[in-house]
Coordinates of C-alpha atoms in Angstrom, one line a residue:
M1 CA -32.4 -17.8 8.9
T2 CA -35.4 -16.2 7.2
S3 CA -35.2 -13.6 4.6
P4 CA -36.3 -10.1 5.4
S5 CA -39.2 -8.5 4.0
L6 CA -39.4 -5.0 2.6
N7 CA -40.0 -2.5 5.0
G8 CA -38.5 0.7 6.5
L9 CA -35.9 2.7 4.9
A10 CA -36.0 0.2 1.9
K11 CA -39.6 0.6 1.3
R12 CA -39.1 4.2 1.6
L13 CA -36.7 4.1 -1.4
V14 CA -38.8 2.0 -3.5
A15 CA -41.8 4.5 -2.6
D16 CA -39.7 7.3 -3.8
G17 CA -38.4 5.7 -6.8
I18 CA -34.9 5.6 -6.0
L19 CA -34.7 1.7 -6.1
D20 CA -36.8 -0.7 -7.7
E21 CA -38.4 -3.2 -5.5
A22 CA -36.4 -6.2 -6.6
T23 CA -33.2 -4.2 -6.0
A24 CA -34.3 -3.3 -2.7
I25 CA -35.2 -7.0 -1.8
S26 CA -31.9 -8.2 -2.9
A27 CA -29.9 -5.3 -1.1
L28 CA -31.9 -6.4 2.3
K29 CA -31.0 -9.9 1.8
A30 CA -27.4 -9.1 1.2
A31 CA -27.1 -6.8 4.2
H32 CA -28.9 -9.5 6.2
R33 CA -26.3 -12.0 5.3
S34 CA -23.4 -9.8 5.9
G35 CA -24.6 -8.6 9.2
Q36 CA -24.7 -4.8 8.2
S37 CA -27.4 -2.6 8.2
F38 CA -29.4 -1.7 5.0
A39 CA -28.1 1.7 5.0
Q40 CA -24.5 0.6 5.2
H41 CA -25.0 -2.0 2.5
A42 CA -26.9 0.6 0.2
V43 CA -24.2 3.2 0.4
E44 CA -21.5 0.6 0.1
A45 CA -22.8 -0.7 -3.0
K46 CA -23.5 2.5 -4.4
L47 CA -27.0 2.1 -4.7
V48 CA -27.7 5.5 -3.3
K49 CA -25.6 8.2 -2.3
S50 CA -25.1 8.7 1.6
R51 CA -26.3 12.4 1.6
E52 CA -29.2 11.6 -0.5
L53 CA -29.8 8.7 2.0
A54 CA -29.9 10.8 5.1
N55 CA -32.0 13.4 3.5
I56 CA -34.8 10.9 2.5
A57 CA -34.5 9.3 6.0
S58 CA -34.7 12.3 7.8
Q59 CA -38.0 13.6 5.7
A60 CA -39.6 10.4 6.0
F61 CA -39.3 9.6 9.6
G62 CA -39.1 13.3 11.0
T63 CA -35.4 12.4 12.4
P64 CA -33.1 15.4 12.8
L65 CA -30.0 15.5 10.4
F66 CA -26.8 15.9 12.4
D67 CA -23.8 17.3 11.0
F68 CA -20.5 15.8 12.3
G69 CA -18.6 18.7 10.9
S70 CA -19.3 20.8 14.0
Y71 CA -19.4 18.1 16.5
N72 CA -16.3 17.8 19.1
F73 CA -15.7 14.0 19.3
E74 CA -14.0 14.3 22.6
M75 CA -17.1 14.7 24.0
I76 CA -18.6 11.1 23.2
P77 CA -19.4 9.5 26.6
K78 CA -17.1 6.7 27.2
G79 CA -18.4 3.2 28.2
I80 CA -22.0 3.9 28.2
I81 CA -22.7 1.4 25.0
D82 CA -20.9 -1.5 25.0
E83 CA -18.6 -1.9 21.8
K84 CA -20.3 -5.1 20.5
L85 CA -23.4 -3.2 20.5
I86 CA -22.2 -0.3 18.7
S87 CA -20.8 -2.6 16.1
K88 CA -23.8 -4.7 15.8
H89 CA -26.6 -1.7 15.3
F90 CA -24.2 0.6 13.6
T91 CA -24.8 3.4 16.0
L92 CA -22.6 5.8 18.4
P93 CA -23.4 7.8 21.4
L94 CA -23.0 11.6 21.0
Y95 CA -24.3 13.2 24.3
R96 CA -25.7 12.3 27.8
R97 CA -28.3 14.8 29.3
G98 CA -29.3 13.2 32.6
N99 CA -31.4 10.2 32.0
R100 CA -31.5 10.9 28.2
L101 CA -28.8 9.7 25.6
F102 CA -28.5 10.9 22.2
I103 CA -27.1 8.3 19.7
A104 CA -26.1 8.7 16.0
V105 CA -27.8 6.4 13.5
A106 CA -27.9 5.9 10.0
D107 CA -31.1 4.0 9.8
P108 CA -33.8 5.4 12.1
T109 CA -36.3 2.6 11.6
N110 CA -34.0 0.1 13.4
L111 CA -36.2 0.2 16.4
A112 CA -35.2 -3.2 17.6
G113 CA -31.3 -1.8 18.0
L114 CA -32.9 1.3 19.6
D115 CA -34.7 -1.1 22.0
E116 CA -31.5 -3.2 22.9
I117 CA -29.5 0.0 23.7
N118 CA -32.3 1.4 25.7
F119 CA -32.2 -2.0 27.8
N120 CA -28.6 -2.3 28.1
T121 CA -28.1 1.4 29.3
G122 CA -31.0 1.9 31.3
L123 CA -31.2 5.2 29.6
S124 CA -33.9 6.8 27.4
T125 CA -32.5 7.0 23.8
D126 CA -33.0 9.7 21.2
A127 CA -32.1 8.8 17.7
V128 CA -30.1 11.7 15.7
L129 CA -29.5 10.9 12.0
V130 CA -25.8 11.0 10.6
E131 CA -24.8 10.2 6.8
T132 CA -24.0 6.6 6.6
D133 CA -20.3 6.6 5.5
K134 CA -19.2 9.8 8.1
L135 CA -21.2 7.5 10.9
G136 CA -18.9 4.6 9.7
K137 CA -15.6 6.5 9.8
A138 CA -16.6 7.9 13.4
I139 CA -17.4 4.4 14.7
E140 CA -14.2 3.2 13.5
S141 CA -12.3 6.1 14.7
Y142 CA -14.2 5.5 18.3
L143 CA -13.2 2.0 18.7
S144 CA -9.8 2.2 17.6
D145 CA -9.2 5.1 19.8
S146 CA -6.0 5.2 21.5
Q147 CA -5.4 8.7 22.9
D148 CA -4.1 6.5 25.8
I149 CA -1.2 4.6 24.9
G150 CA -3.0 1.4 25.6
G151 CA -6.1 2.2 24.1
G152 CA -8.7 -0.4 22.5
L153 CA -8.5 -1.8 19.2
K154 CA -11.4 -2.3 16.8
G155 CA -12.0 -6.1 16.2
I156 CA -8.9 -7.1 18.0
D157 CA -9.0 -8.8 21.4
D158 CA -6.1 -9.4 23.6
E159 CA -5.4 -12.9 22.3
E160 CA -4.9 -11.6 18.7
L161 CA -2.8 -8.6 19.9
D162 CA -0.3 -11.0 21.8
S163 CA -0.1 -13.1 18.8
L164 CA 2.7 -10.6 17.8
N165 CA 5.0 -12.1 20.6
V166 CA 8.0 -13.9 20.0
G167 CA 8.4 -16.0 22.8
E168 CA 10.8 -13.5 24.5
S169 CA 10.6 -11.1 27.1
E170 CA 11.8 -7.8 27.5
S171 CA 12.7 -8.6 30.9
E172 CA 15.8 -9.9 29.3
S173 CA 17.0 -6.3 28.5
D174 CA 19.3 -4.1 30.9
D175 CA 18.0 -1.6 33.2
E176 CA 18.3 1.2 30.6
S177 CA 16.4 -0.4 28.0
E178 CA 13.7 -1.8 30.4
P179 CA 13.0 0.8 33.1
G180 CA 10.2 -1.5 34.7
G181 CA 6.7 -1.3 35.1
D182 CA 3.8 -2.8 33.2
E183 CA 4.7 -3.2 29.7
A184 CA 1.0 -4.3 28.4
P185 CA 0.7 -0.6 27.2
V186 CA 3.7 -0.3 25.1
V187 CA 3.1 -4.0 23.6
R188 CA -0.5 -3.1 22.6
F189 CA 0.4 0.4 21.2
V190 CA 3.4 -1.3 19.0
N191 CA 0.6 -3.9 17.8
K192 CA -2.0 -1.4 17.3
V193 CA 0.7 0.9 15.0
L194 CA 1.5 -2.3 12.9
L195 CA -2.1 -3.0 12.5
D196 CA -3.2 0.6 11.6
A197 CA -0.5 0.6 9.0
I198 CA -1.7 -2.6 7.3
R199 CA -5.3 -1.2 7.2
T200 CA -4.0 2.1 5.7
G201 CA -2.0 0.5 3.2
A202 CA 1.3 2.1 4.4
S203 CA 4.5 0.9 2.9
D204 CA 6.8 1.8 5.5
I205 CA 6.6 2.7 9.5
H206 CA 9.2 5.1 10.9
F207 CA 9.8 5.2 14.8
E208 CA 12.0 8.2 15.3
P209 CA 13.5 9.5 18.7
Y210 CA 14.6 13.1 19.0
E211 CA 16.0 15.2 22.0
K212 CA 12.5 16.1 23.3
S213 CA 9.9 14.2 21.4
Y214 CA 9.2 11.1 19.7
R215 CA 7.3 10.5 16.7
V216 CA 5.8 7.7 14.6
R217 CA 5.3 8.2 10.5
F218 CA 3.8 6.0 8.0
R219 CA 4.6 6.2 4.4
T220 CA 1.6 6.2 2.5
D221 CA 1.3 6.4 -1.4
G222 CA 5.0 7.2 -1.4
V223 CA 4.5 10.5 1.1
L224 CA 5.5 10.1 4.8
H225 CA 2.9 11.7 7.3
E226 CA 2.8 11.7 11.0
I227 CA 0.3 9.5 13.0
A228 CA 1.4 9.6 16.6
R229 CA 3.8 11.1 19.2
P230 CA 4.1 8.8 22.2
P231 CA 6.0 10.4 25.3
I232 CA 9.7 10.6 24.8
Q233 CA 10.0 8.8 28.0
L234 CA 9.0 5.5 26.1
A235 CA 11.6 5.9 23.5
T236 CA 13.9 3.1 24.9
R237 CA 10.8 0.8 25.8
L238 CA 9.5 1.0 22.1
S239 CA 12.9 0.4 20.7
A240 CA 13.4 -2.8 22.7
R241 CA 9.8 -4.0 22.2
L242 CA 10.5 -3.8 18.4
K243 CA 13.9 -5.5 18.6
V244 CA 12.4 -8.3 20.8
M245 CA 9.9 -8.9 18.2
S246 CA 11.9 -9.1 15.1
K247 CA 14.8 -11.0 17.0
M248 CA 17.7 -8.6 17.3
D249 CA 20.2 -8.0 19.9
I250 CA 18.3 -5.6 22.4
S251 CA 21.8 -5.1 24.3
E252 CA 23.6 -3.6 21.3
R253 CA 22.7 -0.2 20.5
R254 CA 25.7 1.1 18.9
V255 CA 25.5 -0.4 15.5
P256 CA 22.8 -1.0 13.0
Q257 CA 20.7 -4.3 13.0
D258 CA 18.3 -6.2 10.7
G259 CA 15.4 -8.4 11.7
R260 CA 12.0 -9.5 10.4
I261 CA 8.7 -9.8 12.0
K262 CA 5.9 -12.3 11.0
M263 CA 2.1 -11.1 11.8
K264 CA -0.8 -13.4 11.3
L265 CA -3.9 -11.7 10.4
S266 CA -5.7 -15.1 10.2
K267 CA -5.0 -18.5 9.6
T268 CA -4.4 -18.1 6.0
K269 CA -3.2 -14.2 5.6
A270 CA 0.3 -13.3 7.2
I271 CA 2.3 -10.1 6.8
D272 CA 6.0 -9.7 6.8
F273 CA 8.0 -6.5 8.3
R274 CA 11.3 -6.2 7.3
V275 CA 13.0 -4.1 10.3
N276 CA 16.2 -2.1 10.5
S277 CA 17.7 -0.3 13.4
L278 CA 19.8 2.9 13.1
P279 CA 21.6 4.2 16.1
T280 CA 21.0 8.3 16.1
L281 CA 22.0 11.0 18.4
W282 CA 18.9 10.6 20.5
G283 CA 18.4 6.9 20.4
E284 CA 17.7 4.0 17.7
K285 CA 15.4 5.0 15.0
I286 CA 13.7 1.7 13.7
V287 CA 12.1 1.6 10.4
L288 CA 9.7 -1.4 9.2
R289 CA 9.0 -2.3 5.7
I290 CA 5.8 -3.9 5.1
L291 CA 5.9 -7.0 2.8
D292 CA 2.7 -8.0 1.7
P293 CA 2.7 -11.4 -0.4
S294 CA -0.5 -10.7 -2.0
S295 CA 1.1 -7.7 -3.9
A296 CA 2.9 -10.3 -5.8
K297 CA -0.3 -11.8 -7.0
M298 CA -2.4 -8.9 -7.8
G299 CA -1.9 -9.7 -11.4
I300 CA -0.1 -7.5 -14.2
D301 CA -3.4 -5.8 -15.2
A302 CA -3.5 -4.1 -11.6
L303 CA 0.1 -2.6 -11.9
G304 CA -0.6 0.2 -14.6
Y305 CA 1.1 -1.3 -17.7
E306 CA -0.7 0.0 -21.0
E307 CA -1.8 -2.6 -23.3
E308 CA 1.4 -2.6 -25.7
Q309 CA 3.7 -2.5 -22.6
K310 CA 2.0 -5.4 -21.0
K311 CA 2.2 -7.3 -24.4
I312 CA 6.2 -6.7 -24.6
Y313 CA 6.7 -8.0 -21.1
M314 CA 4.4 -11.0 -21.5
D315 CA 6.1 -11.9 -24.6
A316 CA 9.6 -11.7 -22.9
L317 CA 8.3 -13.7 -20.0
A318 CA 7.2 -16.4 -22.5
Q319 CA 10.7 -16.9 -24.0
P320 CA 12.7 -19.6 -22.9
Q321 CA 16.0 -17.3 -22.6
G322 CA 17.2 -13.9 -22.7
M323 CA 17.3 -11.4 -19.9
I324 CA 14.6 -9.0 -18.5
L325 CA 16.0 -6.0 -16.5
V326 CA 13.8 -3.8 -14.2
T327 CA 15.2 -0.2 -13.3
G328 CA 14.5 2.5 -11.3
P329 CA 15.2 4.2 -7.9
T330 CA 14.3 2.6 -4.3
G331 CA 10.6 2.3 -3.6
S332 CA 9.5 2.6 -7.4
G333 CA 7.9 -0.9 -7.3
K334 CA 10.7 -3.0 -9.2
T335 CA 10.2 -5.9 -7.0
V336 CA 6.4 -6.0 -7.6
S337 CA 7.0 -6.3 -11.0
L338 CA 9.6 -8.9 -10.8
Y339 CA 7.5 -10.9 -8.3
T340 CA 4.2 -10.4 -10.7
G341 CA 6.3 -12.0 -13.6
L342 CA 7.8 -14.6 -11.5
N343 CA 4.2 -15.5 -10.1
I344 CA 3.1 -16.0 -13.7
L345 CA 6.1 -18.1 -14.6
N346 CA 5.6 -20.3 -11.4
T347 CA 4.4 -23.7 -12.6
P348 CA 5.5 -27.2 -11.4
E349 CA 7.2 -27.6 -14.8
L350 CA 9.6 -25.0 -14.2
N351 CA 12.9 -24.8 -11.9
I352 CA 13.0 -21.1 -10.6
S353 CA 15.6 -19.7 -8.1
T354 CA 16.1 -16.2 -7.0
A355 CA 19.2 -14.5 -5.3
E356 CA 17.9 -11.6 -3.2
D357 CA 19.4 -9.2 -0.5
P358 CA 17.0 -9.7 1.4
V359 CA 14.2 -12.0 0.3
E360 CA 11.3 -9.8 0.6
I361 CA 8.3 -11.8 -0.2
N362 CA 7.8 -15.6 0.2
L363 CA 6.6 -17.4 -2.7
E364 CA 5.8 -21.1 -2.6
G365 CA 7.5 -23.3 -5.6
I366 CA 10.4 -21.0 -6.0
N367 CA 13.7 -21.5 -4.3
Q368 CA 14.7 -18.1 -2.8
V369 CA 18.3 -17.3 -1.4
N370 CA 19.3 -14.8 0.8
V371 CA 22.9 -13.5 -0.1
S372 CA 24.9 -12.5 2.8
S373 CA 28.6 -10.9 2.3
K374 CA 29.4 -12.1 6.0
V375 CA 29.6 -15.5 4.9
G376 CA 30.9 -15.0 1.4
L377 CA 27.6 -15.6 -0.2
N378 CA 27.0 -12.7 -2.9
F379 CA 25.0 -12.4 -6.1
A380 CA 27.9 -13.9 -8.1
E381 CA 28.4 -16.9 -5.9
A382 CA 24.6 -17.4 -5.7
L383 CA 24.3 -17.4 -9.6
R384 CA 27.1 -20.0 -9.8
S385 CA 25.4 -22.3 -7.7
F386 CA 22.1 -22.0 -9.4
L387 CA 23.7 -22.9 -12.7
R388 CA 24.8 -26.0 -11.4
Q389 CA 21.2 -26.8 -10.2
D390 CA 19.3 -27.5 -13.7
P391 CA 17.6 -24.0 -13.4
D392 CA 15.0 -22.7 -16.1
I393 CA 14.7 -19.2 -14.5
V394 CA 17.0 -17.3 -12.4
M395 CA 16.2 -13.9 -10.7
V396 CA 19.0 -11.8 -9.2
G397 CA 18.0 -9.0 -6.9
E398 CA 20.6 -6.6 -8.4
I399 CA 23.2 -6.6 -10.7
R400 CA 25.7 -4.6 -8.9
D401 CA 29.1 -5.4 -10.5
L402 CA 30.9 -6.9 -13.4
E403 CA 31.0 -10.4 -12.1
T404 CA 27.4 -10.7 -11.5
A405 CA 26.5 -9.1 -14.9
E406 CA 28.8 -11.5 -16.8
I407 CA 27.3 -14.6 -15.0
A408 CA 24.1 -13.2 -15.3
I409 CA 24.5 -12.7 -19.2
K410 CA 26.2 -15.9 -19.7
A411 CA 23.2 -17.7 -18.2
A412 CA 21.0 -15.7 -20.6
Q413 CA 22.9 -17.0 -23.6
T414 CA 22.8 -20.6 -22.5
G415 CA 19.1 -21.3 -22.6
H416 CA 17.9 -19.7 -19.1
L417 CA 15.6 -16.7 -18.4
V418 CA 17.2 -14.2 -16.3
L419 CA 15.2 -11.1 -14.4
S420 CA 17.3 -8.6 -12.7
T421 CA 17.3 -5.0 -11.5
L422 CA 19.7 -2.0 -11.8
H423 CA 19.7 1.3 -10.3
T424 CA 19.3 3.7 -13.2
N425 CA 17.1 6.6 -14.3
S426 CA 15.8 5.0 -17.5
A427 CA 15.8 2.1 -20.1
P428 CA 18.9 3.6 -22.2
E429 CA 20.9 4.4 -19.3
T430 CA 20.7 0.9 -18.2
L431 CA 22.4 -0.2 -21.4
T432 CA 25.0 2.3 -21.0
R433 CA 25.3 1.3 -17.3
L434 CA 26.3 -2.3 -18.5
M435 CA 28.8 -1.0 -21.0
N436 CA 30.4 1.2 -18.4
M437 CA 30.8 -1.8 -16.0
G438 CA 32.8 -3.2 -18.7
V439 CA 30.2 -5.9 -20.4
P440 CA 31.3 -6.4 -24.1
T441 CA 28.6 -4.6 -26.4
F442 CA 28.0 -7.8 -28.4
N443 CA 27.2 -9.7 -25.2
I444 CA 24.8 -6.7 -24.2
A445 CA 23.0 -6.8 -27.6
T446 CA 22.6 -10.5 -27.9
S447 CA 21.5 -11.3 -24.3
V448 CA 19.1 -8.5 -23.0
S449 CA 15.5 -8.8 -24.3
V450 CA 13.4 -5.9 -22.5
I451 CA 14.2 -3.4 -20.3
I452 CA 11.5 -1.7 -17.8
A453 CA 12.2 1.7 -16.1
Q454 CA 9.5 2.4 -13.9
R455 CA 8.0 5.0 -11.3
L456 CA 5.2 5.0 -8.9
A457 CA 2.6 8.2 -9.2
R458 CA -0.2 8.6 -6.7
R459 CA -3.8 8.0 -8.3
L460 CA -6.5 10.8 -8.2
C461 CA -9.2 9.8 -6.0
N462 CA -12.4 9.1 -8.0
E463 CA -14.6 10.5 -5.3
C464 CA -13.5 14.3 -5.3
K465 CA -10.9 14.8 -8.3
K466 CA -12.0 18.0 -10.3
A467 CA -11.8 18.3 -14.0
T468 CA -9.3 21.2 -15.3
T469 CA -8.0 22.6 -18.3
L470 CA -4.4 23.8 -19.4
P471 CA -3.5 26.8 -21.4
S472 CA -2.1 25.8 -24.7
E473 CA 1.5 26.9 -23.7
V474 CA 1.5 24.8 -20.8
L475 CA 0.6 21.9 -22.9
E476 CA 3.3 22.6 -25.2
A477 CA 6.0 23.3 -22.4
E478 CA 5.2 20.2 -20.6
G479 CA 5.3 18.0 -23.7
F480 CA 2.0 16.9 -24.0
S481 CA 2.1 16.7 -27.7
A482 CA 3.8 13.1 -27.7
V483 CA 1.2 11.5 -25.6
N484 CA -0.3 10.4 -29.1
I485 CA -4.3 10.4 -27.7
P486 CA -6.7 12.1 -29.6
R487 CA -7.3 16.0 -28.0
N488 CA -11.2 15.0 -27.9
D489 CA -10.5 12.0 -25.6
W490 CA -8.3 13.8 -23.0
A491 CA -9.6 14.3 -19.6
I492 CA -7.4 16.0 -17.2
Y493 CA -8.3 16.5 -13.3
Q494 CA -6.6 18.1 -10.5
P495 CA -6.7 16.6 -6.8
V496 CA -9.2 18.3 -4.4
G497 CA -9.2 16.1 -0.9
C498 CA -11.9 14.4 0.9
E499 CA -12.6 12.0 3.3
H500 CA -12.1 9.2 1.3
C501 CA -8.6 10.3 0.2
S502 CA -5.3 11.7 1.4
K503 CA -5.0 15.4 0.0
G504 CA -6.9 14.4 -3.3
Y505 CA -5.0 10.9 -4.0
K506 CA -6.0 7.5 -3.2
G507 CA -3.3 4.3 -4.2
R508 CA -0.6 4.5 -6.6
V509 CA -0.2 3.4 -10.3
G510 CA 2.9 2.6 -12.1
V511 CA 4.5 4.7 -14.9
Y512 CA 6.5 2.5 -17.1
E513 CA 9.1 2.7 -19.9
V514 CA 9.0 -0.4 -21.6
V515 CA 11.7 -1.1 -24.3
R516 CA 12.5 -4.3 -26.4
I517 CA 15.8 -4.6 -27.6
T518 CA 15.1 -4.3 -31.6
D519 CA 17.5 -4.8 -34.3
G520 CA 18.0 -1.0 -34.4
I521 CA 18.8 -0.7 -30.7
S522 CA 21.1 -3.5 -30.9
R523 CA 23.0 -1.9 -33.7
I524 CA 23.6 1.3 -31.8
I525 CA 24.7 -0.8 -28.4
M526 CA 27.3 -2.8 -30.8
E527 CA 28.5 0.4 -32.3
G528 CA 29.0 1.8 -28.4
G529 CA 26.3 4.4 -28.8
N530 CA 25.4 6.5 -25.9
S531 CA 22.2 6.6 -24.1
I532 CA 20.8 9.6 -25.8
Q533 CA 21.2 7.6 -29.4
I534 CA 19.3 5.0 -28.0
A535 CA 16.6 6.9 -26.5
D536 CA 16.2 8.6 -30.0
Q537 CA 15.9 5.0 -31.6
A538 CA 13.5 3.8 -29.1
R539 CA 11.4 7.0 -29.6
K540 CA 11.3 6.4 -33.5
E541 CA 10.4 3.1 -32.7
G542 CA 7.3 4.0 -30.8
F543 CA 8.6 3.0 -27.2
N544 CA 7.2 5.8 -24.8
N545 CA 9.8 7.2 -22.1
L546 CA 8.8 7.5 -18.8
R547 CA 7.7 11.3 -19.0
T548 CA 5.6 10.6 -22.3
S549 CA 4.0 7.5 -20.2
A550 CA 3.2 9.9 -17.1
L551 CA 1.6 12.5 -19.2
R552 CA -0.6 9.9 -21.0
K553 CA -2.0 8.8 -17.6
V554 CA -2.5 12.7 -17.0
V555 CA -4.8 13.0 -19.8
M556 CA -6.4 9.6 -19.0
G557 CA -7.4 11.2 -15.6
I558 CA -5.5 8.7 -13.7
T559 CA -3.2 11.2 -12.3
S560 CA -2.5 14.7 -12.0
L561 CA 0.3 17.1 -13.8
E562 CA 1.7 17.7 -10.5
E563 CA 2.2 14.3 -9.6
A564 CA 3.6 13.4 -13.2
N565 CA 6.2 16.1 -12.6
R566 CA 7.1 14.9 -9.1
V567 CA 7.8 11.6 -10.4
T568 CA 9.3 12.3 -14.2
K569 CA 10.4 15.7 -14.3
D570 CA 13.8 16.1 -15.3

């Protein structure tokens, strides 16, 4: 493969002084290797802004600049250009008038692409210039369009769509759950929803039947939003399909059921879905939790711990014994924090065992046990078995009762590192919760090493966040005086919303309260002190509570005050 020479749009950017020649040639080579157009690569690599590139191309080559904001995408002529050509040449048909086809392009100098489209369609082609990032989104939307329930999927062929099949047929269901007819559209729709959820970074998928409607929602960045409304007539067929895929009993609709789906995206990448069905008034609601093993391997730096908090957690992980407790409500990221720690500890020299309900992420090299009350295998029983198997590190999914707490503390006192979770609102409340369970204060003070309370806040979108100032009375009332960051270094932003994000937010970041059990805190525990006394002592010793940690992320420009209030306001 020969390297491309400097020409076309790249040459123009060099002539206008936007890029130097070496950078332009390097970008051309990189685009050539990746199969992208130069315009795509230049925008994605942030060598030039999409709008600036479009204006330069329009002026230089006399191609009219088109604004997608006023375009009705339902007018796109279907089937005129083969989807492979659309992807190959980064183009999209806009209008057809007689023998003329108007197509959107990001690079009007791609004459070879225009000629190939001309040859394949038999139509005269007229190029219309569109901003690169907007064209990319439009092409993706067009190729994954599913206005019809059996619509096509971008980059996914029939064989890959069928890879979600579990070797069972819906024909095993009875007449009510299987009304008959071709099930391919239902299969393709379900598979597309799962793929779209992965692409958009959703954490949960909700399939919800109502009396006269049916909706599908994704939870993205902690917030639910509707993504589809299939016909209500498909409700039983959709639930039957999901139950078959997750190996549930499709003939049983009266009681909740649990299952799992494993979806292979490639030879090395797979995503698990934890599935639960719930009988409701109008049918079965089915919720899928997306379990991505890669989330446990992001590394502790990606989670949002501040440097001092990270050091406390890492020091506790390095200890040969003791107990690390992670606390917070459901969906606050406790599992990812624990798995990140386990992944750091996971070496051939250590024997690591976990008891979970259920096991969410499979980690090679760790012995993971699903607890099951049906067969009498609870957390306490699993812990007893672990201690007879020469463990170094033990993880308990949750401490729910005194029996489990006592065994876990005994393990921590006898040379084992124990990790676990509790459902409390803060680190100090975790200690008093153990006291209320009946655990002796001496055992708590001598076994617990670190407590991490956490929440997940939405990150502000870096593309559109807007700087703002807050009145002094607001700063005082909200508690900003405790953030301990010089006022000159504050950078407070508010959400705006753009095509790159959802209502001004993109992704999430952890907000943490990391408390090491010091001598001072141990003394209060031994004296039977309450959570308020423990919190006061932790603050005196320099441990930030959840509220202060959230406000620090506000003044660092990571999240907004509204979001900090949502996740930490009392």
